[in-house]
Coordinates of C-alpha atoms in Angstrom, one line a residue:
X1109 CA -8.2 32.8 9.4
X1110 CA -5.7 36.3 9.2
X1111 CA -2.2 36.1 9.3
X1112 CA -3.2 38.1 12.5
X1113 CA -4.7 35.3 14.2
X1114 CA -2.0 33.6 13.3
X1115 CA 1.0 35.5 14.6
X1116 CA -1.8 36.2 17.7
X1117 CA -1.8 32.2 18.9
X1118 CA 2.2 32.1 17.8
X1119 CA 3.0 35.0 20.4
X1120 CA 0.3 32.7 22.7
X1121 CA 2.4 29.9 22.7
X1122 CA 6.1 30.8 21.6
X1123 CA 7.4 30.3 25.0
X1124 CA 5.8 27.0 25.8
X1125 CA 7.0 25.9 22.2
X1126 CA 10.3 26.2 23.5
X1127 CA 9.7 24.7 26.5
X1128 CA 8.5 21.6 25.0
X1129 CA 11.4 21.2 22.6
X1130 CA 13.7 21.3 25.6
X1131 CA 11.7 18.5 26.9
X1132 CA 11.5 16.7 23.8
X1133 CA 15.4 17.0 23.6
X1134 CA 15.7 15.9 27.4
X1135 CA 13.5 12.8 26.5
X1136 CA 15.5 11.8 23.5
X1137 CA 18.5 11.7 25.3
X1138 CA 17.3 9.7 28.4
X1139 CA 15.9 7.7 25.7
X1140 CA 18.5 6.8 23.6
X1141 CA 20.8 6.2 27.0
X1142 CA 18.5 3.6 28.4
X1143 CA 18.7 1.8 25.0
X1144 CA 22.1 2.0 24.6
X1145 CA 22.5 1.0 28.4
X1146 CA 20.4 -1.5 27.4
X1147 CA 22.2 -3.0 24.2
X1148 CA 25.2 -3.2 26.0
X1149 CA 24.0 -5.4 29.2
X1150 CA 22.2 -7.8 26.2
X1151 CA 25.4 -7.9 24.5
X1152 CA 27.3 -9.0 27.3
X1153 CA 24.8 -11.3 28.7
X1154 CA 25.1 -12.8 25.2
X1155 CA 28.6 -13.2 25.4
X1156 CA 28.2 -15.3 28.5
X1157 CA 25.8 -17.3 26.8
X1158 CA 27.5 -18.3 23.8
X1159 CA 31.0 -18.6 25.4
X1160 CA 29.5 -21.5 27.2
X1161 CA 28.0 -23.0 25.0
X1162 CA 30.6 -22.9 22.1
X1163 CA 33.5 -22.9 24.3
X1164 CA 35.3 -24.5 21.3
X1165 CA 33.8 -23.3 18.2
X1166 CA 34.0 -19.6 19.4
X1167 CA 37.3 -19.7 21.3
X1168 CA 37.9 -15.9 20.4
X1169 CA 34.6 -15.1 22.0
X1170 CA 35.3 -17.3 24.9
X1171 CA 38.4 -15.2 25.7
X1172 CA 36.7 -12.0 25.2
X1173 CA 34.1 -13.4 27.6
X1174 CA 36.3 -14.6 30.3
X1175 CA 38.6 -11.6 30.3
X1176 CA 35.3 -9.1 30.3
X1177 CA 32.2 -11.2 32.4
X1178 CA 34.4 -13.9 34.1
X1179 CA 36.2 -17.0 34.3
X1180 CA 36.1 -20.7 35.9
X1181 CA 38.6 -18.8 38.3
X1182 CA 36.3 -15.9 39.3
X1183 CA 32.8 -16.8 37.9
X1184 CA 31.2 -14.0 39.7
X1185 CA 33.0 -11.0 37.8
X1186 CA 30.5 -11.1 35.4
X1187 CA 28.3 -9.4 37.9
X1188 CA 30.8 -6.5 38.4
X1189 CA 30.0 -5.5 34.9
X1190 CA 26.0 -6.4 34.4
X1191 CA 24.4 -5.3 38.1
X1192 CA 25.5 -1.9 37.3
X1193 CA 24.8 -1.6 34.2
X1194 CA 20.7 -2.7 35.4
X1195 CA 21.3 -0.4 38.3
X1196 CA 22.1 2.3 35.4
X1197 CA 18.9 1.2 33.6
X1198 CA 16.9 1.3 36.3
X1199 CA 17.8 4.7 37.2
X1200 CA 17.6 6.6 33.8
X1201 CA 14.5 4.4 32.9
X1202 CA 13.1 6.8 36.2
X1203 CA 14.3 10.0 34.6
X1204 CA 13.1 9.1 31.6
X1205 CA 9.3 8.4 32.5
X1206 CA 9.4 11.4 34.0
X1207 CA 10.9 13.5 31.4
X1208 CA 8.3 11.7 29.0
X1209 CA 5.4 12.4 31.1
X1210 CA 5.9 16.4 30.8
X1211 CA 7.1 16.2 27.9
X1212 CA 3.7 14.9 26.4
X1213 CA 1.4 16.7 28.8
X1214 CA 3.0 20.2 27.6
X1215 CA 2.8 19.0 23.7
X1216 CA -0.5 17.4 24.4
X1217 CA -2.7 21.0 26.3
X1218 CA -0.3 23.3 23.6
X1219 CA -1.9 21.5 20.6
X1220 CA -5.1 21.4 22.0
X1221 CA -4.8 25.2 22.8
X1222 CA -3.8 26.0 19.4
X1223 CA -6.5 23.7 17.5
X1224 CA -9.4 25.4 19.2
X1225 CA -7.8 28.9 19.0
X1226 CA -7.5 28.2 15.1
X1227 CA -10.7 26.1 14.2
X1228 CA -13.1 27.2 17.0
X1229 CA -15.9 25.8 15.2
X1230 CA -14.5 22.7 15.3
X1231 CA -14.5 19.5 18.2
X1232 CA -11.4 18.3 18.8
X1233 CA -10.8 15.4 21.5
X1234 CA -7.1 13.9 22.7
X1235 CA -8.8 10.9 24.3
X1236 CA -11.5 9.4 22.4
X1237 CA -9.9 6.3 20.7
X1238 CA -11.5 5.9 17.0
X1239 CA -13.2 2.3 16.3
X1240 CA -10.5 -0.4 14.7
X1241 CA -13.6 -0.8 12.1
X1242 CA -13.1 2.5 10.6
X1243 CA -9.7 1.9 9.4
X1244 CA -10.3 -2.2 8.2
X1245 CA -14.0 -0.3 6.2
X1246 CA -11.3 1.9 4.2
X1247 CA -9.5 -1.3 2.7
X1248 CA -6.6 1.2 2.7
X1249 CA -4.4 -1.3 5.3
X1250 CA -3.6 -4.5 3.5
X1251 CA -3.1 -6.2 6.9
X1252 CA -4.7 -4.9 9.5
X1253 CA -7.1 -7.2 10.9
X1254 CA -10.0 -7.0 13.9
X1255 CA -7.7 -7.0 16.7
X1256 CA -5.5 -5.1 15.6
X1257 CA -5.3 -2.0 18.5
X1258 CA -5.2 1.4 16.5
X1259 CA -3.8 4.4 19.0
X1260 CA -5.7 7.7 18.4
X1261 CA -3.4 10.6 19.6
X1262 CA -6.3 13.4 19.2
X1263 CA -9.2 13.6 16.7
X1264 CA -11.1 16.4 15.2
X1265 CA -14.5 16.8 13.6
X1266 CA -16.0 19.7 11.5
X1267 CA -18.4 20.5 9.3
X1268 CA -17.8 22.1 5.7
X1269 CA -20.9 23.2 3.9
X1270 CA -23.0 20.4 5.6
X1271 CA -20.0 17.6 5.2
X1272 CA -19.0 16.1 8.1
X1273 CA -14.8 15.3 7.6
X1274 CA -13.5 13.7 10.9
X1275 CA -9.0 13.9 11.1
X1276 CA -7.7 12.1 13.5
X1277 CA -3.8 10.7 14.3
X1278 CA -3.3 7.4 14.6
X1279 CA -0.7 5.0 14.7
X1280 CA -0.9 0.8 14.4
X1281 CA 1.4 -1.9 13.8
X1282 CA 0.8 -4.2 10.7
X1283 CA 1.7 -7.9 10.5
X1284 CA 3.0 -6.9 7.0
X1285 CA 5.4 -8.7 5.0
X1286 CA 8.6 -7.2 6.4
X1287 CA 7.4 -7.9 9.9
X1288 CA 6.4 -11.3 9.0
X1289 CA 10.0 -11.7 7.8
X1290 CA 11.3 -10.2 11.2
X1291 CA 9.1 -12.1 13.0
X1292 CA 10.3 -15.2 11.2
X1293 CA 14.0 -14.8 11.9
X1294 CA 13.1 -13.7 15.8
X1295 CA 12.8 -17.4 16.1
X1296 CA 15.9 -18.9 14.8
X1297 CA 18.4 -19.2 17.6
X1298 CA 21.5 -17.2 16.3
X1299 CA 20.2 -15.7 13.7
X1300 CA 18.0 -13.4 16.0
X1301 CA 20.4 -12.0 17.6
X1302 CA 21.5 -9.3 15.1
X1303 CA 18.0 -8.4 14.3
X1304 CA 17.4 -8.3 17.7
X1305 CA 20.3 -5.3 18.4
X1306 CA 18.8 -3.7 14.8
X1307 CA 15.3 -3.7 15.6
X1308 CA 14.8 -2.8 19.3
X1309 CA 18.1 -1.6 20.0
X1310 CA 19.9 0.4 17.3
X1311 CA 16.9 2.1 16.1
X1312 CA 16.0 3.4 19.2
X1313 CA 19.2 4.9 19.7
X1314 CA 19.8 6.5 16.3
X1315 CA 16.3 7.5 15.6
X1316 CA 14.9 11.2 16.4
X1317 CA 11.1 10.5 16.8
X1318 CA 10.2 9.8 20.7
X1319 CA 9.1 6.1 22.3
X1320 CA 5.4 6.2 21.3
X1321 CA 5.9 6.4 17.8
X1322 CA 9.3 4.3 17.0
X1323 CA 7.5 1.2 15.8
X1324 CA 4.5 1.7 14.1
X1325 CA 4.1 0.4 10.4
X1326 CA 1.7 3.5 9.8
X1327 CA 1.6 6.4 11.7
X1328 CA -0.3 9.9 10.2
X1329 CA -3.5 11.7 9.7
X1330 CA -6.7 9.3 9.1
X1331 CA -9.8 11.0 7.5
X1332 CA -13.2 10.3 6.4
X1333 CA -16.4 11.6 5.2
X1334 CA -19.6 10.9 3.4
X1335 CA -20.7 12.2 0.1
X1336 CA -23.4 12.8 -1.7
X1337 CA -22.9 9.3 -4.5
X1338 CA -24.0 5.6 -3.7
X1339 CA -21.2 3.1 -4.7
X1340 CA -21.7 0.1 -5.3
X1341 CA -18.0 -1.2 -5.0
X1342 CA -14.6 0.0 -3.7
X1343 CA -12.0 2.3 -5.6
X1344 CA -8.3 2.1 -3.9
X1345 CA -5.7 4.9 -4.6
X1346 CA -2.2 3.7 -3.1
X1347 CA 1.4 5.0 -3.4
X1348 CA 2.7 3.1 -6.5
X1349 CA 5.5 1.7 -5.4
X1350 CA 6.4 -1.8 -4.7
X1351 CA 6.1 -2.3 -1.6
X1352 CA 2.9 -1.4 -1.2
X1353 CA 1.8 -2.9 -4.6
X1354 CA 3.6 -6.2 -2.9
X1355 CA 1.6 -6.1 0.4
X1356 CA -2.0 -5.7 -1.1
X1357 CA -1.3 -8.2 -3.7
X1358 CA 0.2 -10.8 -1.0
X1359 CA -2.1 -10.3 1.5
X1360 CA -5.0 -12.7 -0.1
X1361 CA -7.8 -10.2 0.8
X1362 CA -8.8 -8.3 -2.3
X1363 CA -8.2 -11.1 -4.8
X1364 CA -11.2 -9.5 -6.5
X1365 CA -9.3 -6.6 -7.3
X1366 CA -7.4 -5.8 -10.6
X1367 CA -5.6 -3.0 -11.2
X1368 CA -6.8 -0.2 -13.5
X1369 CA -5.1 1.4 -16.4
X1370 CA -5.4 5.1 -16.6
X1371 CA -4.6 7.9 -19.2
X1372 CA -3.4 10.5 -16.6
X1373 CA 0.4 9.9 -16.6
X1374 CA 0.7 12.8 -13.7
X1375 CA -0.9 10.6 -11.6
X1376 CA 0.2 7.3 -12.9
X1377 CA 3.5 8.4 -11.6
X1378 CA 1.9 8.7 -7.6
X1379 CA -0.5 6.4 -7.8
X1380 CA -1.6 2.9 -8.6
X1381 CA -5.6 1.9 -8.8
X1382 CA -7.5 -1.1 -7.8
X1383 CA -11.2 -2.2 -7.8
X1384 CA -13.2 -5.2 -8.4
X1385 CA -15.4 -2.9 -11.1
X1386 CA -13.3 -1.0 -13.9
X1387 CA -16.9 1.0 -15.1
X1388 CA -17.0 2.3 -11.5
X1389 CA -13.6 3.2 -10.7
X1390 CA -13.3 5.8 -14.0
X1391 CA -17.0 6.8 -13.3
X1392 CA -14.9 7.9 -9.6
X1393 CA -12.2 8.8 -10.8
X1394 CA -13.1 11.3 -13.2
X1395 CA -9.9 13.4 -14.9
X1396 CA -10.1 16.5 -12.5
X1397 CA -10.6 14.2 -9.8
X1398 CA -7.2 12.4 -10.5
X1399 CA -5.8 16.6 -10.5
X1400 CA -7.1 17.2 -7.6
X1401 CA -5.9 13.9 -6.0
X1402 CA -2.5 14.5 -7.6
X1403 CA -2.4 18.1 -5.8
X1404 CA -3.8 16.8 -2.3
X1405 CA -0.7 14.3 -2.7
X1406 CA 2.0 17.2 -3.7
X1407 CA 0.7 19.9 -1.5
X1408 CA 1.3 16.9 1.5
X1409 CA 4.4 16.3 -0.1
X1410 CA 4.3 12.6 1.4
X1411 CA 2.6 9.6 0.8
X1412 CA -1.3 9.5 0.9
X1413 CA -3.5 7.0 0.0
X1414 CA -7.4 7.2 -0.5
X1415 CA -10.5 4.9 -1.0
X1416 CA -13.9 5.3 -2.4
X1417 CA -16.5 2.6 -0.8
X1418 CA -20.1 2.8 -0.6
X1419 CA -20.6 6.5 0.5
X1420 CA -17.4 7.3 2.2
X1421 CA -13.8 8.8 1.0
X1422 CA -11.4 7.8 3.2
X1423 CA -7.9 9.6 3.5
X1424 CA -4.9 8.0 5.0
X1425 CA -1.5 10.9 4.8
X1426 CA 1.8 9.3 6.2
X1427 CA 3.3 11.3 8.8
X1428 CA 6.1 9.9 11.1
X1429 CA 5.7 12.3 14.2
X1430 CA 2.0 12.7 13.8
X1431 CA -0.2 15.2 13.0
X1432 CA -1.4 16.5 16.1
X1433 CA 2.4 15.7 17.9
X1434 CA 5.1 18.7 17.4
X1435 CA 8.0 17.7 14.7
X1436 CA 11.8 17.1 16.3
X1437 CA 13.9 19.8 16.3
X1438 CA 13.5 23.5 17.2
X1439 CA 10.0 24.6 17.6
X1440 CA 11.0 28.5 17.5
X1441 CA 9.6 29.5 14.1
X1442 CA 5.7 30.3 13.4
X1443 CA 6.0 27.8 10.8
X1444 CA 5.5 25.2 13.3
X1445 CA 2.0 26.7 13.5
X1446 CA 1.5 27.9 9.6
X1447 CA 2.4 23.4 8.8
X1448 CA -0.3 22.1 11.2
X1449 CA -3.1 24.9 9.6
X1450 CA -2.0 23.7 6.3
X1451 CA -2.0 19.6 7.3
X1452 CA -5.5 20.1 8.7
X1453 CA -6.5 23.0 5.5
X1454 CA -5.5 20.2 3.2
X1455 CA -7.4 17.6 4.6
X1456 CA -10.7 19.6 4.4
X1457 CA -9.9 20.6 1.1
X1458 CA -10.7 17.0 0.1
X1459 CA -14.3 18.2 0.9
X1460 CA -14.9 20.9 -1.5
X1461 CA -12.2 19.5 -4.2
X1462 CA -13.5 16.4 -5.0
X1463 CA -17.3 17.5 -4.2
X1464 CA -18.2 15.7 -1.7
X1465 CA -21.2 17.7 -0.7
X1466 CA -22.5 17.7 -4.0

């Protein structure tokens, strides 16, 4: 691929590009009004709730209540202030599901036009959905579980020197232990209320990534591919923090694990190991395997996480907006283009760095 090809697909699509990011702007906004329109009708129907039923614990909320949504004088003022504001929701929840729809369709036939422009020997697909099982056989996902839906937002396959590597963006939702927790509290009277505005409200307002991908626990590139060894066990490469050292270890599922000690500090500092067998996890992960795997993760500049079981490498690359989704703000620059060769160079690098063909 020439930096002629390149600046050849950028001239292709500059025009659309700024198109879409008008419409992604356009989106955002309706979005974050029908949230905030939204956060302000459940505050104020909460205020009617618990003025009447703490009339005397909450007297300073019973004022606010009766002076704003009504009194015993007038109990129907309430409705002067809530019917509008779901007349307001209604409306902009219309604009918004139309601005959405276009908004998507134009990133949706612009990506698809620029992945077969710049990997023509390549399949890619917006609408085939990838199997939940390929993402529980990686082992990656502490808690996903069988019926856990996995969204596929466009999947490509290719070949490298007889390898088949399959990339694909998908996005789930975890029952991990910080939604556990939120689900927990969503249950105590009172004390859901807060995390209720948080949660569904606030972040919806404040945050610059559009509706379908606001809630997701992992959303990013998801690759895998055979090679050429016969495993016999699993070897897990995770971001070493501890979070994610938290969630495997509480999760109950890979109690045969133990974590494994290695000499390269470099990627000590990235990564943290587990397997059930320590012989086959150093046999794996070789000292210019850990390089390589300490490059994939720098070069991605995020976090990535990999696995090793029977014949497959599995590759799992945070990325909040998605790989094959346009990133927020202006989309003006050829480096919009020059990032998603990169993403998609990087992942089949994995193919010829570490071997797998061999």
């Amino acid at each position: 691929m020439t930096t002629q090809d390149i600046e050849h697909v950028y001239q292709e699509t500059s025009a659309t590009l700024k198109a879409i990011s008008q419409k992604r702007n356009a989106t955002l906004f309706f979005q974050k009004m029908m949230w905030l329109l939204m956060g302000m009708y459940f505050v104020g129907a909460t205020l009617v709730v618990l003025s009447a039923y703490f009339p005397e614990e909450l007297k300073w909320l019973s004022v606010i209540a009766n002076k704003l949504l009504g009194s015993t004088e007038n109990p129907y003022q309430q409705l002067y202030y809530l019917l509008p504001l779901l007349i307001l929701i209604s409306i902009n929840s219309y604009f918004f599901s139309g601005a959405f729809y276009r908004f998507k369709t134009l990133e949706m036939n612009t990506i698809s036009k620029m992945i077969k422009h710049l990997f023509p020997q390549a399949e890619f697909s917006q609408t085939s959905q990838i199997n939940n099982n390929i993402t529980k056989e990686s082992k990656l996902f502490a808690w996903i579980k069988t019926n856990t839906p996995v969204y596929t937002f466009g999947q490509m396959r290719t070949s490298i020197n007889g390898t088949y590597l399959n990339i694909a963006d998908i996005g789930f939702i975890e029952e991990h232990i910080g939604n556990k927790l939120i689900n927990t509290v969503l249950r105590i009277p009172l004390l859901n209320i807060p995390v209720v505005i948080y949660q569904y409200i606030l972040k919806n307002i404040v945050t610059s990534k559009t509706s379908d991908a606001v809630y997701f626990s992992f959303r990013g590139m998801y690759c895998w591919a055979n090679f050429n060894k016969k495993l016999t066990t699993r070897t897990i490469v995770i971001p070493n923090s501890l979070t994610t050292r938290l969630d495997r270890f509480a999760s109950f599922n890979f109690k045969d694990e133990e974590k494994i000690a290695l000499e390269d500090a470099r990627f000590n500092s990235h990564f943290s190991v587990y397997s059930p067998d320590q012989i086959e996890s150093r046999y794996v992960l070789s000292s210019s395997v850990m390089e390589k795997i300490t490059t994939l993760k720098e070069r991605f500049n995020r976090n990535i996480m990999l696995s090793f079981i029977n014949n497959k490498v599995f590759l799992a690359v945070e990325n909040p907006n998605g790989i094959f989704s346009f990133p927020s703000g202006k989309l003006d620059s050829i480096t919009i283009i020059e990032e998603l060769i990169a993403e998609i160079n990087t992942a089949q690098s994995m193919v010829t760095e570490l071997k797998l063909n061999r």
